[in-house]
Coordinates of C-alpha atoms in Angstrom, one line a residue:
M285 CA 128.0 82.7 77.7
K286 CA 124.7 84.2 76.8
R287 CA 123.8 87.5 78.5
V288 CA 121.1 87.0 81.0
A289 CA 118.6 89.5 82.8
L290 CA 116.6 88.3 85.9
L291 CA 113.2 89.8 86.1
F292 CA 110.8 90.1 89.1
P293 CA 107.1 90.6 89.0
G294 CA 105.1 93.1 91.0
Q295 CA 101.7 93.7 92.3
G296 CA 99.1 91.9 90.2
S297 CA 101.0 88.6 89.6
Q298 CA 99.8 87.1 93.0
Y299 CA 97.4 84.4 92.9
E300 CA 95.4 82.2 95.5
G301 CA 97.9 79.2 96.7
M302 CA 100.9 80.5 94.8
G303 CA 103.0 79.4 97.9
K304 CA 102.1 75.8 97.5
I305 CA 103.9 75.5 94.1
W306 CA 107.2 76.9 95.5
S307 CA 107.0 74.8 98.7
K308 CA 106.8 71.7 96.7
K309 CA 109.3 72.7 93.9
F310 CA 112.1 74.0 96.4
Q311 CA 113.1 72.2 99.5
G312 CA 114.3 75.2 101.1
A313 CA 111.3 77.2 100.8
D314 CA 109.9 76.8 104.3
R315 CA 113.3 78.4 105.8
W316 CA 112.3 81.6 103.9
F317 CA 108.7 81.6 105.0
E318 CA 109.9 80.9 108.5
E319 CA 112.1 84.0 108.6
A320 CA 109.5 86.1 106.9
N321 CA 106.8 85.1 109.7
D322 CA 109.2 86.0 112.4
I323 CA 110.0 89.3 110.7
L324 CA 106.4 90.3 110.0
G325 CA 104.8 89.0 113.1
Y326 CA 102.0 86.9 111.2
D327 CA 101.9 83.7 109.3
L328 CA 102.8 84.7 105.8
K329 CA 103.1 81.1 104.7
S330 CA 99.6 80.4 105.5
I331 CA 98.5 83.6 103.5
C332 CA 100.6 82.4 100.6
T333 CA 99.3 78.8 100.5
E334 CA 95.9 78.9 102.2
G335 CA 94.9 82.4 102.1
S336 CA 91.9 83.6 100.0
A337 CA 92.3 85.9 96.9
A338 CA 90.6 88.8 98.9
I339 CA 93.3 88.5 101.6
L340 CA 96.2 88.1 99.3
S341 CA 95.1 91.0 97.3
R342 CA 95.4 93.3 100.2
T343 CA 98.5 95.5 99.6
E344 CA 99.6 95.2 103.2
Y345 CA 100.0 91.4 102.4
T346 CA 100.5 91.2 98.7
Q347 CA 103.9 93.1 98.6
S348 CA 105.4 90.8 101.5
A349 CA 104.0 87.6 99.8
L350 CA 105.2 88.6 96.4
L351 CA 108.8 89.6 97.7
T352 CA 109.1 86.3 99.6
V353 CA 107.9 84.1 96.9
S354 CA 110.3 85.9 94.3
V355 CA 113.3 85.4 96.8
I356 CA 112.4 81.6 97.0
A357 CA 112.3 81.4 93.2
L358 CA 115.8 83.4 93.0
E359 CA 117.2 80.8 95.5
Q360 CA 116.1 77.8 93.5
Y361 CA 117.4 79.5 90.2
R362 CA 120.8 79.9 92.0
Q363 CA 120.9 76.2 93.0
E364 CA 119.4 74.9 89.6
I365 CA 120.8 77.3 87.1
G366 CA 123.2 79.6 88.8
I367 CA 124.1 81.7 85.8
V368 CA 125.1 85.2 87.2
P369 CA 123.1 87.7 85.4
A370 CA 124.2 90.8 83.4
F371 CA 121.3 92.9 85.0
S372 CA 118.3 92.6 87.3
A373 CA 114.9 94.4 86.9
G374 CA 111.7 94.5 88.9
H375 CA 108.4 95.8 87.8
S376 CA 107.3 98.1 90.6
L377 CA 107.4 96.1 93.8
G378 CA 109.5 93.7 92.0
E379 CA 112.4 96.2 92.1
Y380 CA 112.8 95.3 95.8
S381 CA 113.3 91.5 94.7
A382 CA 115.7 92.7 92.2
L383 CA 117.9 94.7 94.8
V384 CA 117.9 91.5 96.9
S385 CA 119.2 89.5 94.0
S386 CA 122.1 91.7 93.6
G387 CA 123.0 92.1 97.1
V388 CA 121.9 95.7 97.7
L389 CA 119.4 94.8 100.4
S390 CA 119.5 91.7 102.6
F391 CA 116.2 89.8 102.4
A392 CA 115.3 90.7 105.9
D393 CA 115.7 94.5 105.4
A394 CA 113.9 94.3 102.0
L395 CA 111.1 92.6 103.8
R396 CA 110.9 95.1 106.7
L397 CA 110.9 97.9 104.1
V398 CA 108.1 96.3 101.9
Q399 CA 106.2 95.5 105.0
Q400 CA 106.1 99.4 105.7
R401 CA 105.5 100.3 102.1
G402 CA 102.5 98.1 101.8
I403 CA 101.0 99.2 105.1
A404 CA 101.3 102.9 104.0
M405 CA 100.0 102.1 100.5
Q406 CA 97.1 100.1 102.0
E407 CA 96.0 103.1 104.2
A408 CA 96.1 105.2 101.0
A409 CA 94.0 102.6 99.1
D410 CA 91.5 102.4 101.9
A411 CA 90.6 106.0 101.2
G412 CA 88.9 104.5 98.1
L413 CA 89.6 107.3 95.9
G414 CA 91.8 105.6 93.0
E415 CA 92.3 102.7 90.9
M416 CA 94.4 101.2 88.1
A417 CA 93.3 99.8 84.7
A418 CA 95.2 98.2 81.9
V419 CA 94.6 99.4 78.3
R420 CA 95.2 97.4 75.3
G421 CA 94.9 98.4 71.7
E422 CA 95.2 102.3 72.0
E423 CA 98.0 104.4 70.6
L424 CA 100.3 106.0 73.1
E425 CA 99.6 109.6 72.0
T426 CA 96.0 109.0 72.0
L427 CA 96.2 107.6 75.5
E428 CA 98.3 110.4 76.7
S429 CA 95.8 113.0 75.1
L430 CA 92.9 111.3 76.8
C431 CA 94.6 111.6 80.1
E432 CA 95.3 115.1 79.7
K433 CA 91.6 116.0 78.7
H434 CA 90.0 114.2 81.6
S435 CA 92.5 114.9 84.4
S436 CA 92.2 117.8 86.9
P437 CA 94.0 118.7 90.2
G438 CA 91.6 117.2 92.3
Q439 CA 91.0 114.2 90.1
P440 CA 94.4 113.2 88.4
V441 CA 94.6 110.3 85.9
A442 CA 97.9 109.4 84.2
I443 CA 99.8 106.4 82.6
G444 CA 101.3 104.6 85.6
C445 CA 102.9 101.8 83.8
Y446 CA 104.6 101.7 80.0
N447 CA 104.3 97.7 79.9
S448 CA 104.7 97.2 76.1
P449 CA 103.7 99.0 73.0
R450 CA 100.3 97.3 73.1
Q451 CA 99.6 97.8 76.9
Y452 CA 99.6 100.7 79.2
V453 CA 98.1 101.1 82.6
L454 CA 96.1 104.0 83.7
T455 CA 96.5 105.2 87.3
G456 CA 94.7 108.1 89.5
H457 CA 91.4 109.0 90.7
Q458 CA 88.5 106.6 90.1
A459 CA 86.2 109.1 88.4
A460 CA 89.0 110.2 86.1
V461 CA 90.2 106.8 85.3
A462 CA 86.6 105.7 84.4
R463 CA 86.2 108.7 82.0
V464 CA 89.4 107.7 80.1
T465 CA 88.7 104.0 80.0
I466 CA 85.0 104.7 78.7
A467 CA 86.5 107.0 76.0
A468 CA 89.2 104.2 75.2
E469 CA 86.7 101.5 74.8
L470 CA 84.5 103.5 72.7
R471 CA 87.4 103.7 70.4
G472 CA 87.8 99.9 70.6
A473 CA 90.5 99.4 73.1
Q474 CA 90.3 96.6 75.6
V475 CA 90.2 97.8 79.2
T476 CA 91.0 95.5 82.2
R477 CA 90.7 96.6 85.9
L478 CA 93.6 95.5 87.8
P479 CA 93.4 93.4 91.0
V480 CA 95.4 96.2 93.2
S481 CA 94.0 98.3 95.8
G482 CA 95.2 101.7 95.1
P483 CA 96.4 104.3 92.5
F484 CA 99.9 103.6 92.6
H485 CA 102.7 105.5 90.6
S486 CA 100.3 108.6 90.5
L487 CA 100.3 111.9 92.3
L488 CA 97.9 110.5 94.8
M489 CA 100.6 108.7 96.3
S490 CA 102.6 111.7 97.3
Q491 CA 102.1 111.3 101.0
V492 CA 103.1 107.7 101.0
A493 CA 106.2 108.8 99.2
E494 CA 107.0 111.4 101.9
R495 CA 106.4 108.6 104.7
L496 CA 108.5 106.1 102.8
S497 CA 111.4 108.5 102.6
G498 CA 111.7 108.6 106.2
V499 CA 111.7 104.8 106.5
M500 CA 114.3 104.5 103.8
R501 CA 116.8 106.4 105.6
K502 CA 117.0 103.7 108.3
F503 CA 118.2 100.8 106.1
T504 CA 121.7 100.2 104.8
F505 CA 121.9 100.0 100.9
R506 CA 125.0 98.1 99.7
E507 CA 126.9 98.6 96.2
S508 CA 125.3 96.2 93.7
Q509 CA 127.0 93.1 92.5
W510 CA 125.5 93.7 89.1
P511 CA 123.5 96.6 87.6
V512 CA 119.9 97.1 88.6
I513 CA 117.6 98.8 86.4
S514 CA 115.6 101.8 87.8
N515 CA 111.8 101.8 87.1
V516 CA 111.8 105.5 87.0
T517 CA 114.7 106.0 84.5
A518 CA 115.0 102.7 82.8
L519 CA 118.7 102.9 83.2
P520 CA 121.0 101.3 85.7
Y521 CA 121.4 102.8 89.2
A522 CA 124.9 104.6 89.6
N523 CA 125.1 104.1 93.2
A524 CA 123.3 103.2 96.7
E525 CA 122.0 106.7 97.4
Q526 CA 120.5 106.9 93.8
I527 CA 118.6 103.7 94.6
R528 CA 117.1 105.3 97.8
D529 CA 115.8 108.3 95.8
G530 CA 114.6 106.0 92.9
L531 CA 112.4 103.8 95.3
I532 CA 110.9 107.0 96.6
L533 CA 110.2 108.5 93.0
Q534 CA 108.8 105.1 92.0
M535 CA 105.6 105.8 94.0
T536 CA 104.5 108.9 92.0
H537 CA 106.2 108.1 88.8
P538 CA 105.4 105.7 86.1
V539 CA 107.1 102.3 85.7
K540 CA 109.0 102.4 82.4
W541 CA 109.0 98.6 81.7
L542 CA 108.9 99.0 77.9
Q543 CA 111.9 101.3 78.1
T544 CA 113.5 98.9 80.5
M545 CA 113.3 95.9 77.9
R546 CA 114.3 98.3 75.3
Y547 CA 117.4 99.0 77.3
L548 CA 118.2 95.5 77.6
E549 CA 118.0 94.8 74.0
E550 CA 120.5 97.5 73.4
Q551 CA 122.8 95.8 75.9
K552 CA 122.6 92.5 73.9
V553 CA 120.7 90.5 76.7
E554 CA 119.6 87.5 75.2
L555 CA 117.6 85.5 77.7
A556 CA 115.5 86.9 80.5
V557 CA 114.2 84.8 83.4
E558 CA 111.1 85.7 85.3
L559 CA 111.5 85.0 89.0
G560 CA 108.3 84.7 91.0
P561 CA 104.5 83.7 90.6
R562 CA 102.8 83.6 87.1
S563 CA 104.4 84.7 83.8
V564 CA 103.2 88.1 83.3
L565 CA 106.7 89.6 82.4
K566 CA 107.5 86.8 80.0
N567 CA 104.2 87.5 78.3
L568 CA 104.9 91.3 78.3
A569 CA 108.6 90.5 76.9
N570 CA 107.0 88.3 74.2
D571 CA 104.7 91.2 73.2
M572 CA 107.5 93.5 72.5
T573 CA 110.8 91.8 71.6
D574 CA 112.1 88.8 69.5
K575 CA 115.5 89.4 70.5
I576 CA 115.4 88.3 74.1
R577 CA 114.1 84.8 74.8
S578 CA 112.1 84.8 78.0
F579 CA 111.3 82.0 80.6
A580 CA 108.9 82.1 83.6
F581 CA 110.8 79.9 86.1
E582 CA 107.6 79.0 87.9
R583 CA 106.6 76.9 84.7
E584 CA 108.1 73.4 84.9
E585 CA 108.8 73.5 81.1
D586 CA 110.8 76.6 81.3
A587 CA 112.9 75.8 84.2
F588 CA 113.7 72.5 82.5
E589 CA 114.5 74.2 79.3
L590 CA 116.7 76.8 81.0
A591 CA 118.8 74.0 82.8
R592 CA 119.0 72.0 79.5
R593 CA 120.7 75.3 78.0
F594 CA 123.3 75.7 80.6
P595 CA 125.8 72.7 80.8
L596 CA 126.6 71.5 84.4
H597 CA 130.4 72.3 83.8
D598 CA 129.6 76.2 83.2
F599 CA 127.7 76.2 86.7
I600 CA 130.7 74.4 88.4
S601 CA 133.2 76.6 86.4
G602 CA 131.2 79.8 87.9
C603 CA 131.5 78.6 91.4
L604 CA 135.1 77.8 91.1
S605 CA 136.0 81.2 89.5
E606 CA 134.1 83.0 92.3
A607 CA 135.8 81.0 94.9
I608 CA 139.2 81.9 93.8
A609 CA 138.7 85.4 93.0
A610 CA 137.2 86.2 96.4
P611 CA 139.9 88.1 98.6
N612 CA 140.9 86.5 101.6
A613 CA 141.0 88.0 105.2
N614 CA 141.4 84.7 107.1
F615 CA 145.1 83.9 107.9
N616 CA 144.3 80.9 110.3
E617 CA 146.2 77.9 108.3
E618 CA 144.0 75.3 109.5
E619 CA 140.7 77.1 108.9
Y620 CA 142.2 78.0 105.3
R621 CA 143.3 74.2 104.3
T622 CA 139.7 73.0 105.3
G623 CA 137.6 75.9 104.3
V624 CA 139.5 77.0 101.0
I625 CA 142.1 74.7 99.8
Q626 CA 139.9 71.4 100.0
P627 CA 136.7 72.8 98.6
V628 CA 138.6 74.4 95.9
R629 CA 140.3 71.2 95.0
K630 CA 136.9 69.5 95.3
L631 CA 135.4 72.1 92.7
K632 CA 138.3 71.5 90.4
E633 CA 137.6 67.6 90.4
M634 CA 134.0 68.2 90.0
L635 CA 134.7 70.4 86.9
Q636 CA 136.8 67.8 85.2
S637 CA 134.4 65.2 86.0
A638 CA 131.5 67.4 84.5
K639 CA 133.3 68.2 81.3
E640 CA 134.3 64.3 80.9
S641 CA 130.6 63.2 81.4
G642 CA 128.9 65.8 79.5
V643 CA 125.8 66.0 81.9
T644 CA 123.5 68.9 81.0
G645 CA 121.8 71.1 83.5
A646 CA 118.8 69.2 83.8
G647 CA 118.0 66.1 86.0
T648 CA 118.2 64.8 89.4
E649 CA 122.2 64.1 89.2
A650 CA 122.8 67.5 87.9
R651 CA 120.6 69.4 90.7
A652 CA 122.7 67.3 93.2
Q653 CA 126.0 68.2 91.8
R654 CA 124.9 71.9 91.6
K655 CA 124.1 72.1 95.2
E656 CA 127.5 70.5 96.1
A657 CA 129.3 73.0 93.9
L658 CA 127.3 75.8 95.6
D659 CA 128.1 74.4 99.2
C660 CA 131.7 74.2 98.4
M661 CA 131.7 77.9 97.1
R662 CA 130.0 79.3 100.2
L663 CA 132.3 77.5 102.3
V664 CA 135.2 79.1 100.6
L665 CA 133.6 82.6 100.8
Q666 CA 132.7 82.2 104.4
T667 CA 136.2 81.1 105.4
K668 CA 138.0 83.8 103.4
R669 CA 135.9 86.5 105.4
G670 CA 137.1 85.1 108.7
Q671 CA 135.4 86.4 111.4
E672 CA 133.1 88.5 109.6
G673 CA 132.0 85.5 107.7
K674 CA 131.3 83.6 110.9
E675 CA 129.1 86.4 112.3
C676 CA 127.1 86.5 108.8
S677 CA 126.4 82.7 109.1
Q678 CA 125.0 83.0 112.8

């Protein structure tokens, strides 16, 4: 089986009407939007489907919107592809989506955290002191030298994102960013002001980091089901406590996305799937490596090609393996018979049928069988957890 990494985009990937695509593509999208609306206290679905670009680009809304759309994409990926990844990684805000994917944070907790993060960052942005700009076509050493030359304690500027060997993002005080970008443009570089509302990943976010630190202690971070790569170190988090620290440091430290992709290369990852709006991370991956084939799941042709690559029997086999391997804490014989023995038997029958039919991962029939296999697996896991499983499903 090919090693897969799930990638989640960050701020800047949002676009007007991005929620419409996922509402049409994924039947269960409304359930996630409804949960988000309840948690946030406002109509996030309306912002994602009908809101203007100006509203959607306000950090206090952008971050919750991106997290929710990315989790909806994750759920569709699970139903249509379902291959368990070797790693998850998210660009800046996307790291929260990656943590949801691996079970470290529940969607509800991640959304509450991101809401507080977005409000704090918006307040910092409203001060109007900072900005971010992407620079292409300039050597890293030269750009770092320009930052050092034009930065001062009151007007800092630094590299906020190492996106690819050909693209870096400046962050900091508006005046200092302007000085560096003008110098870079005079040298022939291409500069693009980013649609974000603050100097993220810079020292100007220190107060936000302190505020977020207090919020972070109120939430439960579980052990990860698979490794999640830290933006700050470009290495997998070792434990839940390290994740808390990493999310706080992320506010004032650069996003090491280039280094993250290099790490995935070293770990022999062959396929990367971007889950969320647009295809920014796919494009960055194509800009820096030919060893990892990247797909943007929002694109219909990419989703179809992914499904074609993974035969249906592989998906069913994975569901069966997870169902069998899960430890049992339910010793009620009737519940075990109907909730474990019968669905496991069904999964075995489906696996045999899929092997004989040779159905690929694409198409309506395969999608229906994937959903049925997933339902069987979930029933087994819920039954084996016993009373705890019942409480979780309420």
